[in-house]
PDB file of C-alpha atoms in Angstrom:
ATOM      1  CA  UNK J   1      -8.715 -12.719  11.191  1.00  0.00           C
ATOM      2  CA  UNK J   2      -5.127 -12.512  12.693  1.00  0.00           C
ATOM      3  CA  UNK J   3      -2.233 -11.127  10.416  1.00  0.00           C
ATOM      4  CA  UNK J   4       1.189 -11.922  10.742  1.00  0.00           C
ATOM      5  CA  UNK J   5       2.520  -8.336  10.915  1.00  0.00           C
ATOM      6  CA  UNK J   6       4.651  -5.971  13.525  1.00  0.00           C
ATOM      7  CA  UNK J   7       5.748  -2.410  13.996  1.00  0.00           C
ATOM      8  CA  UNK J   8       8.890  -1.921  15.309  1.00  0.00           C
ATOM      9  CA  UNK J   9       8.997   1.084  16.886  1.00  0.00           C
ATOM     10  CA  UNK J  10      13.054   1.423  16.672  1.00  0.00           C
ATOM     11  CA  UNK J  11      12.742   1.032  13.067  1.00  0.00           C
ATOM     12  CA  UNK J  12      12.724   4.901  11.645  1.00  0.00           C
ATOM     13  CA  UNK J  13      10.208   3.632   9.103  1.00  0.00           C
ATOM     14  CA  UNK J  14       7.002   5.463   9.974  1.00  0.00           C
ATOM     15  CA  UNK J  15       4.473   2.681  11.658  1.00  0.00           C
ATOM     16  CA  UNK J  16       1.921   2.694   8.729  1.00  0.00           C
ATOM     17  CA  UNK J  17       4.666   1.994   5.786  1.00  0.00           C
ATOM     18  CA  UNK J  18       5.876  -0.579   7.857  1.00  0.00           C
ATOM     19  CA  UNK J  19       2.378  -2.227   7.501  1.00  0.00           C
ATOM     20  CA  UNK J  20       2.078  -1.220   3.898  1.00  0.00           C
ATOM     21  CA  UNK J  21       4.924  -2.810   3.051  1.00  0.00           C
ATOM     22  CA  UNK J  22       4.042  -6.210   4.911  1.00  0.00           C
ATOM     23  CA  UNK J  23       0.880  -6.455   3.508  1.00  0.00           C
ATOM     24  CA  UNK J  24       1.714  -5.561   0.197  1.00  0.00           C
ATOM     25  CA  UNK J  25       4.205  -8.213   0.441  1.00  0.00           C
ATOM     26  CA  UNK J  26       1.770 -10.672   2.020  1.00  0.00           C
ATOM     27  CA  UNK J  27      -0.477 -10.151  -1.428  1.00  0.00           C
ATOM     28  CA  UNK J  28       2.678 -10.606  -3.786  1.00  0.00           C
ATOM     29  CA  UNK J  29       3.659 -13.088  -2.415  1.00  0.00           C
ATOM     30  CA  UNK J  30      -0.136 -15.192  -2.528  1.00  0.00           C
ATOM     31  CA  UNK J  31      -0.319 -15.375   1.238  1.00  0.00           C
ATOM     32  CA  UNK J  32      -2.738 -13.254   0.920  1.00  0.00           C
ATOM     33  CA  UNK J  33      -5.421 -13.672  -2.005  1.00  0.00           C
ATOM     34  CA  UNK J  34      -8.205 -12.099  -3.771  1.00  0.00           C
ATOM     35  CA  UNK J  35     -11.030 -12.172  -1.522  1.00  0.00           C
ATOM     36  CA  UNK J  36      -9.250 -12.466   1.692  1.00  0.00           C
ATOM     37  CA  UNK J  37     -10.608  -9.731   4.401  1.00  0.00           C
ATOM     38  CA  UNK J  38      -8.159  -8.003   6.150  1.00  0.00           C
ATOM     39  CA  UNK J  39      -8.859  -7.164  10.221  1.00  0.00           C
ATOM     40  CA  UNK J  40     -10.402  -4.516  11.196  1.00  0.00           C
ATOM     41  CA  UNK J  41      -8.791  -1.166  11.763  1.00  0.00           C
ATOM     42  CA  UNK J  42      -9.481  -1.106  15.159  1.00  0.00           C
ATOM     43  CA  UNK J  43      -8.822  -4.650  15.897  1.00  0.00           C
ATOM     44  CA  UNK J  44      -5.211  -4.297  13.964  1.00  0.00           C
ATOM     45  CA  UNK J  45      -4.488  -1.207  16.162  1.00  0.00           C
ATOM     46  CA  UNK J  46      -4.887  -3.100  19.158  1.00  0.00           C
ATOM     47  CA  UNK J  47      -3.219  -6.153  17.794  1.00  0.00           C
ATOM     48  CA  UNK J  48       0.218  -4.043  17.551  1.00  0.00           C
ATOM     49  CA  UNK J  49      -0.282  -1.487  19.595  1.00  0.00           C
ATOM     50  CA  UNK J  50      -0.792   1.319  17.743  1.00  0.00           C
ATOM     51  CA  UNK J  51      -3.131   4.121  16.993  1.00  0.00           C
ATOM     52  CA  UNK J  52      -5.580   3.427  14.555  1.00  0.00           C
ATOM     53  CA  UNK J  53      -5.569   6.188  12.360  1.00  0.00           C
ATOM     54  CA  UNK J  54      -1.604   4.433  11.480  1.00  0.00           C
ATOM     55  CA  UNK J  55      -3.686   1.089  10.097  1.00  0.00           C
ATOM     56  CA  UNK J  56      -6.434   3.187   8.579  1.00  0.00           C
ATOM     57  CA  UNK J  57      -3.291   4.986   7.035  1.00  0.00           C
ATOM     58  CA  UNK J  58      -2.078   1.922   6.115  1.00  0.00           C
ATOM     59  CA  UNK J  59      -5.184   0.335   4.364  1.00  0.00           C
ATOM     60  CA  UNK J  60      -5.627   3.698   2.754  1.00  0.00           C
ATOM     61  CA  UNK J  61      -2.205   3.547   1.005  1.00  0.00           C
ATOM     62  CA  UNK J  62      -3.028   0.201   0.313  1.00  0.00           C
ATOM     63  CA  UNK J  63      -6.276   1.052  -2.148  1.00  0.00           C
ATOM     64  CA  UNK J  64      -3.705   3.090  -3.831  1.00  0.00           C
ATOM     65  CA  UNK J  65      -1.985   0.887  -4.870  1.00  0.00           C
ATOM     66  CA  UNK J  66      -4.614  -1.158  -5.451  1.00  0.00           C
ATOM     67  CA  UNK J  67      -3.970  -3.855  -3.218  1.00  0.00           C
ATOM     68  CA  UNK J  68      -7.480  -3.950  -1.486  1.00  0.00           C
ATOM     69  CA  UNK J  69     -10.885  -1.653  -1.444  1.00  0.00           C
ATOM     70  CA  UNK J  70     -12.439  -0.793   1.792  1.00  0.00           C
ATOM     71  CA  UNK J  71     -15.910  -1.606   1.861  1.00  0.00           C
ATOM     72  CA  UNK J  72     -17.494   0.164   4.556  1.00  0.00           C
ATOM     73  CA  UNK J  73     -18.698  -1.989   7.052  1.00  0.00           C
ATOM     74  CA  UNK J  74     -18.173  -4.497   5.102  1.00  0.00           C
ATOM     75  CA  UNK J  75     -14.472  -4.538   5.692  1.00  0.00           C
ATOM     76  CA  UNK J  76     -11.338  -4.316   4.128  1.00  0.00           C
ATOM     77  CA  UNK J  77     -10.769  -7.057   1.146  1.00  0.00           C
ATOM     78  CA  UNK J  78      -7.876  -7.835  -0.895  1.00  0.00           C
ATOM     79  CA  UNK J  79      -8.311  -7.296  -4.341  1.00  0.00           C
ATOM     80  CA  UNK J  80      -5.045  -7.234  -6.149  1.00  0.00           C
ATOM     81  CA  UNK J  81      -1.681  -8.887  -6.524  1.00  0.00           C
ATOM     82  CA  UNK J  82      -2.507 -11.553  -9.311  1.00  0.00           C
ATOM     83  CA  UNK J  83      -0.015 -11.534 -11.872  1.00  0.00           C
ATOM     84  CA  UNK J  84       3.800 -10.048 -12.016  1.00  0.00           C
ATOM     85  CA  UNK J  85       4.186  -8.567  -8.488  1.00  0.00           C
ATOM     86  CA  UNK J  86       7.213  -6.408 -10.103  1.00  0.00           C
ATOM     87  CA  UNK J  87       4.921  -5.104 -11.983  1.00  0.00           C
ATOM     88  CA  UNK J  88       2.180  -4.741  -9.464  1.00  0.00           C
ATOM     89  CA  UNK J  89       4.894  -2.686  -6.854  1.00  0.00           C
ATOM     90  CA  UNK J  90       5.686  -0.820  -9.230  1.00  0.00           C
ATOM     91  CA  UNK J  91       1.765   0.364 -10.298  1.00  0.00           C
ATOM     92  CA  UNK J  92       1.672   0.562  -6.740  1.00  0.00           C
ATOM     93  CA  UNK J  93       4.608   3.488  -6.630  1.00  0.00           C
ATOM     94  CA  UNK J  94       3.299   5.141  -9.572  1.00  0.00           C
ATOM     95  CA  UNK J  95      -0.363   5.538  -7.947  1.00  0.00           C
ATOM     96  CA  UNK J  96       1.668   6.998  -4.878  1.00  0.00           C
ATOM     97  CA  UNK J  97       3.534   9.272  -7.238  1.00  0.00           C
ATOM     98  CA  UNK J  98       0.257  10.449  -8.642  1.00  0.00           C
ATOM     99  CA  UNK J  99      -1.470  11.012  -5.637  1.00  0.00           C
ATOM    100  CA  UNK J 100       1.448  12.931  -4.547  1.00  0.00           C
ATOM    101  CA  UNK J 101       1.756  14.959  -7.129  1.00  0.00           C
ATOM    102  CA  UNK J 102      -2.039  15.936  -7.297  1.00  0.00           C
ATOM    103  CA  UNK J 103      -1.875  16.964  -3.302  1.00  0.00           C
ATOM    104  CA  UNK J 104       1.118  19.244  -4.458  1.00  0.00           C
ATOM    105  CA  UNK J 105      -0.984  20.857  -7.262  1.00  0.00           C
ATOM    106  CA  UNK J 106       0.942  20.126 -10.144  1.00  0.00           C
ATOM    107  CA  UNK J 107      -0.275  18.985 -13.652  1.00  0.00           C
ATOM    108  CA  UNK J 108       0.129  15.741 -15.516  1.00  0.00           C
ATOM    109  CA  UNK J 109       2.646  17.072 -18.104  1.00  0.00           C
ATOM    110  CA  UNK J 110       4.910  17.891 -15.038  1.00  0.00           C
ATOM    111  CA  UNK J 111       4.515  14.621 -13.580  1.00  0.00           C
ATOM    112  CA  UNK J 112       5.171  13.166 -17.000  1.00  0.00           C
ATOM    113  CA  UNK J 113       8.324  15.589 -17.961  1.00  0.00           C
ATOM    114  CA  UNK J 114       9.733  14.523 -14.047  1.00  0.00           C
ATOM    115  CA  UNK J 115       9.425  10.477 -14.984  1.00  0.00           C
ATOM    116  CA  UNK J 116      10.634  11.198 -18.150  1.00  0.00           C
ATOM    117  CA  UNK J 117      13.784  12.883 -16.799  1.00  0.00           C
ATOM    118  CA  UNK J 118      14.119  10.287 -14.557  1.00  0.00           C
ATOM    119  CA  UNK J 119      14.062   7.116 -16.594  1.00  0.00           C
ATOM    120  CA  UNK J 120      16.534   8.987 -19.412  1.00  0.00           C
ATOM    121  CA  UNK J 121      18.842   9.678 -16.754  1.00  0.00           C
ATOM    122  CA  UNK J 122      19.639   6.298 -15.308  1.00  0.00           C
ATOM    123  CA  UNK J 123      20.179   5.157 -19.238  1.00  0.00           C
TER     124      UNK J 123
END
């Protein structure tokens, strides 16, 4: 499978969010569907030019969000974006947030106090 996407190296948007972000849009948008396989890491890589550990990045940021689930040699397959895709980004940021906060060692109550904070400040 071919997929529309580029890196653009000029950008100052690391390589692998710049993929993220196109795919992610690709699914919220229903160009891409449940079920569709994505390419393969290596044969992305080469597509665009890059190094393949910035499309395995990519994909892997992806399943975080849960967008798509690697499945070992079976590929990469998308397995999200039905329904709101507002809603779906923003599931997408809090998985980030989580998995963030988990690499940094800190506790759900923190990560809960910081959202908290956040959402009564903009009020």
């Amino acid at each position: 499978m071919t997929l529309d996407v580029s890196v653009d190296a000029g950008n100052g948007t690391p390589p692998y969010e710049q993929l993220r972000a196109q795919i992610a849009e690709r699914v919220h948008d229903g160009r891409l569907t449940e079920g569709d396989r994505l390419p393969t890491v290596r044969g992305l890589a080469e597509q665009l030019g890059v190094a393949p550990g910035t499309v395995a990045r990519a994909y892997a940021e992806l399943e975080v969000d849960e967008l798509v689930e690697g499945r070992g040699r079976a590929g990469t397959v998308v397995t999200g974006g039905s329904g709101d895709p507002a809603r779906a980004r923003l599931r997408g940021a809090a998985n980030r947030l989580v998995a963030a906060a988990r690499a940094d060692g800190l506790d759900d109550g923190t990560v809960l106090a910081v959202v908290h904070d956040a959402l009564t400040a903009r009020r």
